[in-house]
Amino acid sequence: PLKINSGYRCIEVNTKIGSSANSQHVLCEAVDFVPTLSDIDKIFEWIIISKRVPFSQCIQEKEEWVHISLVRPDKANYEALTFNGSGYKKYEKP
């Protein structure tokens, strides 16, 4: 089970929260979620390592939720990042 924090966001809301103007949320192509029965770190790693879930970006946001977006032909796909509140960095398995 998952708790969905954010799916589709209109441009006004997306701008208000400081998200990118080209966010896939405004296209209904991204979701932010929290697993309710598993650890965020484990779910994040499983998505990346398993290769069973296609994604454009998978981001572990401040160890509070996971962002995942649909594969797009015009974007870099399978981009795994972590965000610590001050910046993004490429995910490297510990």
PDB file of C-alpha atoms in Angstrom:
ATOM      1  CA  PRO A   1       0.000   0.000   0.000  1.00  0.00           C
ATOM      2  CA  LEU A   2       1.012   3.567  -0.764  1.00  0.00           C
ATOM      3  CA  LYS A   3       0.016   6.993   0.455  1.00  0.00           C
ATOM      4  CA  ILE A   4      -0.106   9.328  -2.555  1.00  0.00           C
ATOM      5  CA  ASN A   5       1.097  12.818  -1.607  1.00  0.00           C
ATOM      6  CA  SER A   6       0.864  14.401  -5.027  1.00  0.00           C
ATOM      7  CA  GLY A   7      -0.163  13.343  -8.509  1.00  0.00           C
ATOM      8  CA  TYR A   8      -1.496  15.895 -10.964  1.00  0.00           C
ATOM      9  CA  ARG A   9      -0.763  19.515 -10.018  1.00  0.00           C
ATOM     10  CA  CYS A  10      -2.100  22.534 -11.882  1.00  0.00           C
ATOM     11  CA  ILE A  11       0.469  25.126 -12.979  1.00  0.00           C
ATOM     12  CA  GLU A  12      -0.563  27.547 -10.213  1.00  0.00           C
ATOM     13  CA  VAL A  13      -0.005  24.994  -7.425  1.00  0.00           C
ATOM     14  CA  ASN A  14       3.171  23.718  -9.041  1.00  0.00           C
ATOM     15  CA  THR A  15       4.583  27.267  -9.170  1.00  0.00           C
ATOM     16  CA  LYS A  16       3.456  28.052  -5.619  1.00  0.00           C
ATOM     17  CA  ILE A  17       5.381  25.102  -4.157  1.00  0.00           C
ATOM     18  CA  GLY A  18       8.504  26.028  -6.122  1.00  0.00           C
ATOM     19  CA  SER A  19       8.461  23.103  -8.523  1.00  0.00           C
ATOM     20  CA  SER A  20       9.918  23.226 -12.022  1.00  0.00           C
ATOM     21  CA  ALA A  21       7.778  24.755 -14.774  1.00  0.00           C
ATOM     22  CA  ASN A  22       8.322  21.623 -16.863  1.00  0.00           C
ATOM     23  CA  SER A  23       7.417  19.220 -14.044  1.00  0.00           C
ATOM     24  CA  GLN A  24       5.758  16.029 -15.191  1.00  0.00           C
ATOM     25  CA  HIS A  25       3.208  16.576 -12.400  1.00  0.00           C
ATOM     26  CA  VAL A  26       1.473  19.244 -14.521  1.00  0.00           C
ATOM     27  CA  LEU A  27       1.124  16.672 -17.311  1.00  0.00           C
ATOM     28  CA  CYS A  28      -0.283  14.001 -14.964  1.00  0.00           C
ATOM     29  CA  GLU A  29       2.887  11.941 -15.561  1.00  0.00           C
ATOM     30  CA  ALA A  30       4.368  11.879 -12.047  1.00  0.00           C
ATOM     31  CA  VAL A  31       3.459  10.891  -8.523  1.00  0.00           C
ATOM     32  CA  ASP A  32       4.961  11.456  -5.081  1.00  0.00           C
ATOM     33  CA  PHE A  33       4.233   8.660  -2.625  1.00  0.00           C
ATOM     34  CA  VAL A  34       5.085   7.186   0.757  1.00  0.00           C
ATOM     35  CA  PRO A  35       5.060   3.401   1.202  1.00  0.00           C
ATOM     36  CA  THR A  36       2.953   2.509   4.232  1.00  0.00           C
ATOM     37  CA  LEU A  37       4.278  -0.983   4.924  1.00  0.00           C
ATOM     38  CA  SER A  38       7.894  -0.676   3.873  1.00  0.00           C
ATOM     39  CA  ASP A  39      10.927   1.524   4.307  1.00  0.00           C
ATOM     40  CA  ILE A  40      11.310   4.421   1.839  1.00  0.00           C
ATOM     41  CA  ASP A  41      14.972   3.519   1.233  1.00  0.00           C
ATOM     42  CA  LYS A  42      14.074  -0.078   0.362  1.00  0.00           C
ATOM     43  CA  ILE A  43      11.267   0.880  -2.011  1.00  0.00           C
ATOM     44  CA  PHE A  44      13.448   3.495  -3.714  1.00  0.00           C
ATOM     45  CA  GLU A  45      16.279   0.984  -4.233  1.00  0.00           C
ATOM     46  CA  TRP A  46      13.891  -1.751  -5.383  1.00  0.00           C
ATOM     47  CA  ILE A  47      12.429   0.515  -8.091  1.00  0.00           C
ATOM     48  CA  ILE A  48      15.901   1.402  -9.364  1.00  0.00           C
ATOM     49  CA  ILE A  49      17.611  -1.975  -9.077  1.00  0.00           C
ATOM     50  CA  SER A  50      14.767  -4.308 -10.066  1.00  0.00           C
ATOM     51  CA  LYS A  51      14.335  -2.782 -13.545  1.00  0.00           C
ATOM     52  CA  ARG A  52      10.691  -3.880 -13.253  1.00  0.00           C
ATOM     53  CA  VAL A  53       9.268  -0.354 -13.116  1.00  0.00           C
ATOM     54  CA  PRO A  54      10.080   1.899 -16.079  1.00  0.00           C
ATOM     55  CA  PHE A  55      10.636   5.524 -15.073  1.00  0.00           C
ATOM     56  CA  SER A  56      11.981   8.822 -16.317  1.00  0.00           C
ATOM     57  CA  GLN A  57      13.026   9.985 -12.850  1.00  0.00           C
ATOM     58  CA  CYS A  58      12.937   8.322  -9.479  1.00  0.00           C
ATOM     59  CA  ILE A  59      13.838  10.672  -6.642  1.00  0.00           C
ATOM     60  CA  GLN A  60      14.086  10.016  -2.947  1.00  0.00           C
ATOM     61  CA  GLU A  61      12.943  13.353  -1.544  1.00  0.00           C
ATOM     62  CA  LYS A  62      14.471  14.194   1.852  1.00  0.00           C
ATOM     63  CA  GLU A  63      13.900  10.591   2.984  1.00  0.00           C
ATOM     64  CA  GLU A  64      10.223  11.521   3.328  1.00  0.00           C
ATOM     65  CA  TRP A  65       8.709  10.393   0.016  1.00  0.00           C
ATOM     66  CA  VAL A  66       9.533   8.984  -3.423  1.00  0.00           C
ATOM     67  CA  HIS A  67       8.873  10.822  -6.677  1.00  0.00           C
ATOM     68  CA  ILE A  68       8.495   8.730  -9.828  1.00  0.00           C
ATOM     69  CA  SER A  69       7.626   9.872 -13.339  1.00  0.00           C
ATOM     70  CA  LEU A  70       6.688   8.112 -16.557  1.00  0.00           C
ATOM     71  CA  VAL A  71       9.237   7.322 -19.249  1.00  0.00           C
ATOM     72  CA  ARG A  72       9.322  10.041 -21.912  1.00  0.00           C
ATOM     73  CA  PRO A  73      11.098   9.928 -25.276  1.00  0.00           C
ATOM     74  CA  ASP A  74      12.218  13.567 -24.863  1.00  0.00           C
ATOM     75  CA  LYS A  75      13.741  13.137 -21.376  1.00  0.00           C
ATOM     76  CA  ALA A  76      16.646  11.296 -19.845  1.00  0.00           C
ATOM     77  CA  ASN A  77      15.122   8.069 -18.576  1.00  0.00           C
ATOM     78  CA  TYR A  78      16.114   5.952 -15.584  1.00  0.00           C
ATOM     79  CA  GLU A  79      17.547   8.960 -13.774  1.00  0.00           C
ATOM     80  CA  ALA A  80      17.855   8.116 -10.066  1.00  0.00           C
ATOM     81  CA  LEU A  81      18.420  11.020  -7.687  1.00  0.00           C
ATOM     82  CA  THR A  82      18.304  11.881  -4.026  1.00  0.00           C
ATOM     83  CA  PHE A  83      17.313  15.277  -2.665  1.00  0.00           C
ATOM     84  CA  ASN A  84      18.414  16.384   0.783  1.00  0.00           C
ATOM     85  CA  GLY A  85      16.577  19.715   0.941  1.00  0.00           C
ATOM     86  CA  SER A  86      19.357  21.785  -0.590  1.00  0.00           C
ATOM     87  CA  GLY A  87      20.131  19.967  -3.825  1.00  0.00           C
ATOM     88  CA  TYR A  88      19.872  16.893  -6.001  1.00  0.00           C
ATOM     89  CA  LYS A  89      22.614  14.343  -6.433  1.00  0.00           C
ATOM     90  CA  LYS A  90      22.876  11.232  -8.546  1.00  0.00           C
ATOM     91  CA  TYR A  91      21.982   8.158  -6.552  1.00  0.00           C
ATOM     92  CA  GLU A  92      24.833   5.786  -5.824  1.00  0.00           C
ATOM     93  CA  LYS A  93      24.137   2.500  -4.127  1.00  0.00           C
ATOM     94  CA  PRO A  94      25.760   2.437  -0.653  1.00  0.00           C
TER      95      PRO A  94
END
